[in-house]
Short mmCIF file of C-alpha atoms in Angstrom, two decimals:
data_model
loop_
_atom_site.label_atom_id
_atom_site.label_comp_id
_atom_site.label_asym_id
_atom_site.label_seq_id
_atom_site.Cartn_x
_atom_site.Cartn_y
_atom_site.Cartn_z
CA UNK A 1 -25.61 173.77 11.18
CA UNK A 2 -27.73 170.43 10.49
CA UNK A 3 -28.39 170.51 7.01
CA UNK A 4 -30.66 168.44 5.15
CA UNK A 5 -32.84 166.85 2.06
CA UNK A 6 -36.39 166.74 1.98
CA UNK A 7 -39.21 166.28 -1.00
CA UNK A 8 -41.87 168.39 -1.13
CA UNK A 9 -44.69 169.36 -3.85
CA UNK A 10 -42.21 170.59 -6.28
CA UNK A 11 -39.06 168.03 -6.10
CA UNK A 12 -36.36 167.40 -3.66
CA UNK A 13 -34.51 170.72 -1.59
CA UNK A 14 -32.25 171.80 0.45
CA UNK A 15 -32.99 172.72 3.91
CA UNK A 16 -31.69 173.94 7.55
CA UNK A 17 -32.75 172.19 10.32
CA UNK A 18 -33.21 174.95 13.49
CA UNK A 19 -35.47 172.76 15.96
CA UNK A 20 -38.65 171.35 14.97
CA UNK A 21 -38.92 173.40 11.71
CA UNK A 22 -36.52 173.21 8.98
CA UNK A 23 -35.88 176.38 6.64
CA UNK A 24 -36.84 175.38 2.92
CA UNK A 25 -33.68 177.28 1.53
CA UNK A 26 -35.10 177.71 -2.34
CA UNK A 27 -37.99 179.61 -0.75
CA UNK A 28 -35.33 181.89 1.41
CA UNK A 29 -33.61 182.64 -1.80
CA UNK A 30 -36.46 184.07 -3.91
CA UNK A 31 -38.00 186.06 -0.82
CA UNK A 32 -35.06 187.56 0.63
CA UNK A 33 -33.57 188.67 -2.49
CA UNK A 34 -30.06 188.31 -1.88
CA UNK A 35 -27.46 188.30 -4.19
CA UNK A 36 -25.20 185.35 -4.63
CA UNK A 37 -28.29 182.75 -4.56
CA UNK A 38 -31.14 182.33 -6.35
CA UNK A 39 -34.44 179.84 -5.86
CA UNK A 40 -32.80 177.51 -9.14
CA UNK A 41 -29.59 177.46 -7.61
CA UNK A 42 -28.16 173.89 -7.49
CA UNK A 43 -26.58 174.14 -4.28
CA UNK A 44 -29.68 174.65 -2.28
CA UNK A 45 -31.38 171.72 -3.58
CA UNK A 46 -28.45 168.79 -3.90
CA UNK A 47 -25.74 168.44 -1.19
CA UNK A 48 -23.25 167.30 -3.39
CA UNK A 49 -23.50 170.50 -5.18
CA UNK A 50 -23.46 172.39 -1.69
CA UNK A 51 -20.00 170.38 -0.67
CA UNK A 52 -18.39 171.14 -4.13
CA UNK A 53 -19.48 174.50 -4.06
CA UNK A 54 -16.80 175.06 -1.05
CA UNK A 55 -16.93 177.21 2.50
CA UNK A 56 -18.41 180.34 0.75
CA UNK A 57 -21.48 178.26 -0.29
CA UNK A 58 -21.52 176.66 2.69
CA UNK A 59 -21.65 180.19 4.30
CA UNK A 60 -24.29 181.93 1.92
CA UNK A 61 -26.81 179.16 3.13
CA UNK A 62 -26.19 179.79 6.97
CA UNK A 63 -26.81 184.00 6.02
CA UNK A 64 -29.75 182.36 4.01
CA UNK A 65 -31.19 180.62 7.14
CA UNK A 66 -30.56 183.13 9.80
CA UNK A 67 -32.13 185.55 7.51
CA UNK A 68 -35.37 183.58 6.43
CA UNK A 69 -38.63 185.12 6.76
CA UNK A 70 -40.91 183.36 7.74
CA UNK A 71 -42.94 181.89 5.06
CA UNK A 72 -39.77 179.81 4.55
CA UNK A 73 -39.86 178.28 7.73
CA UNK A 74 -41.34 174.81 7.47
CA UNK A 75 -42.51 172.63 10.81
CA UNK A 76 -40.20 169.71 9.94
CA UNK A 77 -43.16 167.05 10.71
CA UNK A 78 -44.52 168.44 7.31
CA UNK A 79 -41.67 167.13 4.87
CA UNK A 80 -40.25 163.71 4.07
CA UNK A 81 -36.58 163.32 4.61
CA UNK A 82 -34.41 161.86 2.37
CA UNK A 83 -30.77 160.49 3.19
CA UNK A 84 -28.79 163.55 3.20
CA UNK A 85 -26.62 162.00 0.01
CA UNK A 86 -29.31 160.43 -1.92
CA UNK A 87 -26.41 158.90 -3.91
CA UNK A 88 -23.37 159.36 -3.37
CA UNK A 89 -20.61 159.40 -6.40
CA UNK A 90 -18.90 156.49 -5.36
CA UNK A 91 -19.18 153.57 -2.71
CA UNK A 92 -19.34 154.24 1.39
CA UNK A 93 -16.05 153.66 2.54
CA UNK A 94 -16.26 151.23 5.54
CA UNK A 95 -13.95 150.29 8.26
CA UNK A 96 -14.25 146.73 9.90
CA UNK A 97 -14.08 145.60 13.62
CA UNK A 98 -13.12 149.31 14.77
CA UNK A 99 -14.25 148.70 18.63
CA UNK A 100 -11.86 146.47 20.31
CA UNK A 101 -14.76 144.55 22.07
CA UNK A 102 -16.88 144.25 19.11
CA UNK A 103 -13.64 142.74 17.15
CA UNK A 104 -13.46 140.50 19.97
CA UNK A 105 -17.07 139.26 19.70
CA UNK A 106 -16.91 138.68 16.11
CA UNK A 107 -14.03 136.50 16.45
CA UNK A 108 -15.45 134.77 19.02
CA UNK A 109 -18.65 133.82 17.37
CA UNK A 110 -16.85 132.09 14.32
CA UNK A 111 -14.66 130.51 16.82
CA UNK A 112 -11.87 132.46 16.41
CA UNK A 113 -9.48 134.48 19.37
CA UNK A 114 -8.73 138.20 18.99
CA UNK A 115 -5.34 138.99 18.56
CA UNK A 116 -3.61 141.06 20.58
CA UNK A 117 -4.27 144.48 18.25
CA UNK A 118 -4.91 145.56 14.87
CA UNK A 119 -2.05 146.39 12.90
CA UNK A 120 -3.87 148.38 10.45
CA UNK A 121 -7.69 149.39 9.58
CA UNK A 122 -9.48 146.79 7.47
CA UNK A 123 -11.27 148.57 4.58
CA UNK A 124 -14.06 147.56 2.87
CA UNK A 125 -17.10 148.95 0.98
CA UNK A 126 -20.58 149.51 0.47
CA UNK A 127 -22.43 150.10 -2.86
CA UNK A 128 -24.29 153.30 -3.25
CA UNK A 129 -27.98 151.20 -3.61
CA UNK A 130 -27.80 150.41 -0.27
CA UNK A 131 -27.85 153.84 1.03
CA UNK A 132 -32.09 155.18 1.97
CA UNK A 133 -33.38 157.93 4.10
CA UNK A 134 -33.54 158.27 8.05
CA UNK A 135 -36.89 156.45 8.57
CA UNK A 136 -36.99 154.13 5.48
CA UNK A 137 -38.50 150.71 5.58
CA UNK A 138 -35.56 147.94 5.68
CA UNK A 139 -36.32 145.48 2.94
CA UNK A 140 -36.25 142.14 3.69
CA UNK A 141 -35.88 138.91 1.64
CA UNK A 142 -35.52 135.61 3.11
CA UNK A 143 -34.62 133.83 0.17
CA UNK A 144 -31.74 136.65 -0.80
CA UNK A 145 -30.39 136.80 3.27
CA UNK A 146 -32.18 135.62 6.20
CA UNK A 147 -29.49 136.74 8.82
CA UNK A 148 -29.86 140.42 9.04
CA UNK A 149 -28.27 142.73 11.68
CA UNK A 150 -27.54 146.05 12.81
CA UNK A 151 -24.34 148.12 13.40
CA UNK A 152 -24.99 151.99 14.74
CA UNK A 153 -22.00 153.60 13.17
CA UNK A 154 -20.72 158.04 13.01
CA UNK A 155 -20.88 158.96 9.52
CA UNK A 156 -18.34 160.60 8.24
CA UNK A 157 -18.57 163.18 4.85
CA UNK A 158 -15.68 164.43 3.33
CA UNK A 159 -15.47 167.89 2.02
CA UNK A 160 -11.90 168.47 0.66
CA UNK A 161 -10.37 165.98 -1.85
CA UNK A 162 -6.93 164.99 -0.83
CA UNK A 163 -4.04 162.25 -1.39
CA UNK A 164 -1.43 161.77 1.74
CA UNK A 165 -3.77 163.81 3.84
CA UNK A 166 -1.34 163.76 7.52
CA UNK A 167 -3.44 162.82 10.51
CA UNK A 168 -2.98 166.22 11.94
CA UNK A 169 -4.90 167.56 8.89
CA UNK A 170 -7.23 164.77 8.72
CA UNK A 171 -10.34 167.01 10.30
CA UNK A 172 -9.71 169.77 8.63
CA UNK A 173 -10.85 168.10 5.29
CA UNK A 174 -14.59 166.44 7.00
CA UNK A 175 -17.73 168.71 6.03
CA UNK A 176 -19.80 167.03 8.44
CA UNK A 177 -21.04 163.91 9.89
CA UNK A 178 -24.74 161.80 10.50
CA UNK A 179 -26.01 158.55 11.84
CA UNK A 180 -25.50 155.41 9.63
CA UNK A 181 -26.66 152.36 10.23
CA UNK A 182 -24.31 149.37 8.12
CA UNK A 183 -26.93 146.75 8.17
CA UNK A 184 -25.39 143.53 7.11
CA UNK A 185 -26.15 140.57 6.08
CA UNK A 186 -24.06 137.83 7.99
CA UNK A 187 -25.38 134.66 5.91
CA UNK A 188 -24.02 136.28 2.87
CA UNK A 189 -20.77 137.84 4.82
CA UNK A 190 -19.84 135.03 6.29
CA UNK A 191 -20.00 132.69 2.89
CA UNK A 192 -16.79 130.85 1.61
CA UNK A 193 -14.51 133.27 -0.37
CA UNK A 194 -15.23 135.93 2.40
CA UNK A 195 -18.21 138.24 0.99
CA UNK A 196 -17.88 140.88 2.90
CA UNK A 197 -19.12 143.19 -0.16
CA UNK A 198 -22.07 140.99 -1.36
CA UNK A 199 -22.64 141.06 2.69
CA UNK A 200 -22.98 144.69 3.39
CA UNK A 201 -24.41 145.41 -0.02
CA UNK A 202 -28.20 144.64 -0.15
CA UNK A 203 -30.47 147.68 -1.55
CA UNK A 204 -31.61 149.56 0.57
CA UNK A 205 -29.56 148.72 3.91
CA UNK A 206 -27.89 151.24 4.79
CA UNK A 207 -29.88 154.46 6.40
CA UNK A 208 -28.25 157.53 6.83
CA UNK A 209 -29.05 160.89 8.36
CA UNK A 210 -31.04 162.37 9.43
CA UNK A 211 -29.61 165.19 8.68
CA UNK A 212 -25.36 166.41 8.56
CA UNK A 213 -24.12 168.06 11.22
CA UNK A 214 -21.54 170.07 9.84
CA UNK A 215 -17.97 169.67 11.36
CA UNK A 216 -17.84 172.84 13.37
CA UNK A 217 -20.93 172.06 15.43
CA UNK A 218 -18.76 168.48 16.46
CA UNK A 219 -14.60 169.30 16.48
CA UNK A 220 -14.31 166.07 18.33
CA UNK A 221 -16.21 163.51 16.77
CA UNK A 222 -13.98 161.10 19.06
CA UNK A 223 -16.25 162.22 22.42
CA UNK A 224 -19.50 160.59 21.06
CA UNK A 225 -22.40 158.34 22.15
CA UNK A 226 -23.77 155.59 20.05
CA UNK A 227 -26.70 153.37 20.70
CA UNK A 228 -28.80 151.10 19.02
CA UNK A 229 -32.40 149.79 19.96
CA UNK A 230 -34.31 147.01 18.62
CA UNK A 231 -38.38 147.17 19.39
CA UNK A 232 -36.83 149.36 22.40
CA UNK A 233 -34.49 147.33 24.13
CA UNK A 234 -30.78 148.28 24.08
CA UNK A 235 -28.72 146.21 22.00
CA UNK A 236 -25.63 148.47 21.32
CA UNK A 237 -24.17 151.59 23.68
CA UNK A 238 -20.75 152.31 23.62
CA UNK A 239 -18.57 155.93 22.54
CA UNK A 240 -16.41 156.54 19.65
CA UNK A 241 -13.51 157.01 22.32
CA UNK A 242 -13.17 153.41 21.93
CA UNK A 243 -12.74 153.30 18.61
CA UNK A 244 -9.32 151.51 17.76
CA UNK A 245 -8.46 154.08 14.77
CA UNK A 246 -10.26 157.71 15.20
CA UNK A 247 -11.66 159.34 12.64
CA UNK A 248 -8.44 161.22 11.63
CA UNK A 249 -6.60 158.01 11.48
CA UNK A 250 -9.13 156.52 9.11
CA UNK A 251 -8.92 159.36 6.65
CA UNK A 252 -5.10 159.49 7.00
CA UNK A 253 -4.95 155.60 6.27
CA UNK A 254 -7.45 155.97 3.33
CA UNK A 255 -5.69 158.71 1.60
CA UNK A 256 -2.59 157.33 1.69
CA UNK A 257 -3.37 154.94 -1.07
CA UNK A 258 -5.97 156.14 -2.60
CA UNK A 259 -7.31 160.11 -3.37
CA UNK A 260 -10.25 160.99 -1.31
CA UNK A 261 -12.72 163.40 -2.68
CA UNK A 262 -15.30 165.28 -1.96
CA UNK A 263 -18.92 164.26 -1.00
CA UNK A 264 -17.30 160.52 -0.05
CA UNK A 265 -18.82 158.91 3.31
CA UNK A 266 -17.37 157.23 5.52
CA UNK A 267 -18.48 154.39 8.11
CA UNK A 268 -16.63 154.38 10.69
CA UNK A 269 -17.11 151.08 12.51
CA UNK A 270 -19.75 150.07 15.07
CA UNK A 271 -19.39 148.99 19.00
CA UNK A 272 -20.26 145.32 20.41
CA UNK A 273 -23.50 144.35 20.77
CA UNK A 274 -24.83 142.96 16.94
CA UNK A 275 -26.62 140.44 17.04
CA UNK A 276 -24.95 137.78 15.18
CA UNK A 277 -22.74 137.58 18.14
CA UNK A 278 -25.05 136.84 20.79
CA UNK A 279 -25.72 133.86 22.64
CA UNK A 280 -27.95 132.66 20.52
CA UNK A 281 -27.61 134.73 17.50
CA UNK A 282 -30.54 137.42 16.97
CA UNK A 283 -31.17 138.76 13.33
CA UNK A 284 -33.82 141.03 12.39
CA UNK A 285 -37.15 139.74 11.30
CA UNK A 286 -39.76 141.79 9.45
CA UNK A 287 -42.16 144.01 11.82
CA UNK A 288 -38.86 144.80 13.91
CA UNK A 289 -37.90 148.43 14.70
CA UNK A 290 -34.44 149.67 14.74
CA UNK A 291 -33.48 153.12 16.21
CA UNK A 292 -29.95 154.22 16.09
CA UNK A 293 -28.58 157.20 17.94
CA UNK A 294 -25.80 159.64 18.21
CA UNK A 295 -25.40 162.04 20.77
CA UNK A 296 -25.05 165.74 18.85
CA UNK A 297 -26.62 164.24 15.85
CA UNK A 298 -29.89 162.98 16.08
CA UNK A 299 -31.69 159.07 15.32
CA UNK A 300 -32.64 156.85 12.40
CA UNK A 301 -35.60 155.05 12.76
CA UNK A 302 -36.45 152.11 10.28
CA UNK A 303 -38.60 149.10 10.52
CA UNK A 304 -38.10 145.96 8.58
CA UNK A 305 -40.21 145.00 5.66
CA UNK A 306 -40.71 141.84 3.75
CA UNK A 307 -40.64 142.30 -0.02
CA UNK A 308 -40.48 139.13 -0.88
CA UNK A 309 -42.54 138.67 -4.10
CA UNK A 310 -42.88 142.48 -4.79
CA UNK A 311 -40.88 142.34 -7.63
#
């Protein structure tokens, strides 16, 4: 099921994505009738509700979608979406130089060598400003970072809490996953004291859905294709095959310290190809177009905008 948010005349909803038209699911619930939901109900208008709510919820809106009549049946080119987690609770989890090549070009282009392998996964994170919808404008401020890039990455949201969740459990506790794009800003990054948060923190740069795919539409979320295009040429294509910890190691690795809980997202790294790496560098610039893909999922599609002096 590909569920997302979307505003419409009334406020932001709930809806189920079933081709090119979406099913507004607070109009299923007051026409069908059906017990168990009603048109008010918080889970069919905020997906953290809907992933706290648990599998029965979770079922109810698939009955409420396969049953919709059809005057809650939407074409999707008529609604705005909205990142799928508007907000999340607490700050994207983020995994660093997760694609063996990509590691190797980073290092690389601050003079550094690779070492032979990771020895663990480097965590960092991303405040919840930065996160904005699946074709928002990028803002862009020279005299705040002028060294922007991209980084495609599988978005991963969790829908059971746990604490020394095993690897062999790991999937069992993701509700779904989406398209994320962990723009960063390698001027700021790359400053003394290592600023990786400051870095991947601007407002507003980070992108996300366009919609979840929930986790039984994708068991292997290791089998993947990413790719990223700026103003149409390729810059990144790669799978997550290649990612040096999987999904289920990430999760394993995170919980172990620290309790993960529901409605938390994680990024789980991005292939070579950014553009800070390149010979010469390439950053974006305002006017550029960035489309990022996943196979099974769908693509973002943002274009960067100077705000400079817009307050």
């Amino acid at each position: 099921m590909r569920l997302a948010t979307f505003r419409d005349a009334v406020g932001v909803q709930l809806g189920v994505v079933r081709g090119e038209g979406i099913v507004h699911l607070p109009r299923a619930a007051a026409r069908t009738g059906q017990s168990g939901a009603t048109a008010d109900d918080a889970t069919l208008r905020d997906m953290l509700a809907l992933i706290d709510a648990g599998p029965a919820a979770l079922a109810h809106v698939r009955e409420l979608a396969d049953t919709a009549p059809a005057g809650a049946m939407l074409p999707l080119s008529s609604v705005t979406l909205l990142a799928p987690i508007p907000r999340p609770r607490r700050n994207i989890f983020c995994i660093g130089r997760n694609y063996a090549e990509h590691a190797a070009e980073s290092l690389r282009a601050q003079g550094q060598q690779a070492p032979a392998g990771a020895p663990r996964p480097n965590f960092f994170t991303k405040a919840t400003t930065t996160v904005s919808g699946p074709y928002d404008d990028i803002p862009f401020d020279a005299s705040v970072s002028a060294q922007m890039d991209w980084e495609v990455e599988l978005g991963v949201i969790v829908g059971r809490s746990g604490r020394h969740i095993a690897k062999e459990q790991a999937l069992e506790h993701v509700w779904g996953y989406l398209v994320l794009n962990d723009v960063s800003a390698r001027d700021l990054q790359h400053a003394p004291g290592v600023q990786w948060f400051l870095g991947k923190s601007l407002d507003g740069s980070c992108p996300t859905g366009p919609w979840i795919v929930t986790a039984d539409e994708l068991p292997n979320p290791q089998t993947l294709r990413l790719s990223l295009r700026v103003n149409g040429e390729l810059k990144q294509d790669d799978t997550t095959a290649h990612m040096i910890f999987d999904v289920a190691t990430q999760i394993a690795a995170l919980s172990h310290s620290l309790t993960l809980e529901a409605g938390d997202m994680l990024a789980t790294g991005t292939p070579s190809g950014v553009g800070f790496a390149r010979t010469p560098p390439e950053f974006l610039a305002p006017g550029d177009v960035m489309e990022s893909a996943i196979e099974g999922i769908s693509a973002l599609r943002n274009r960067v905008v100077d705000v400079k002096g817009q307050g």
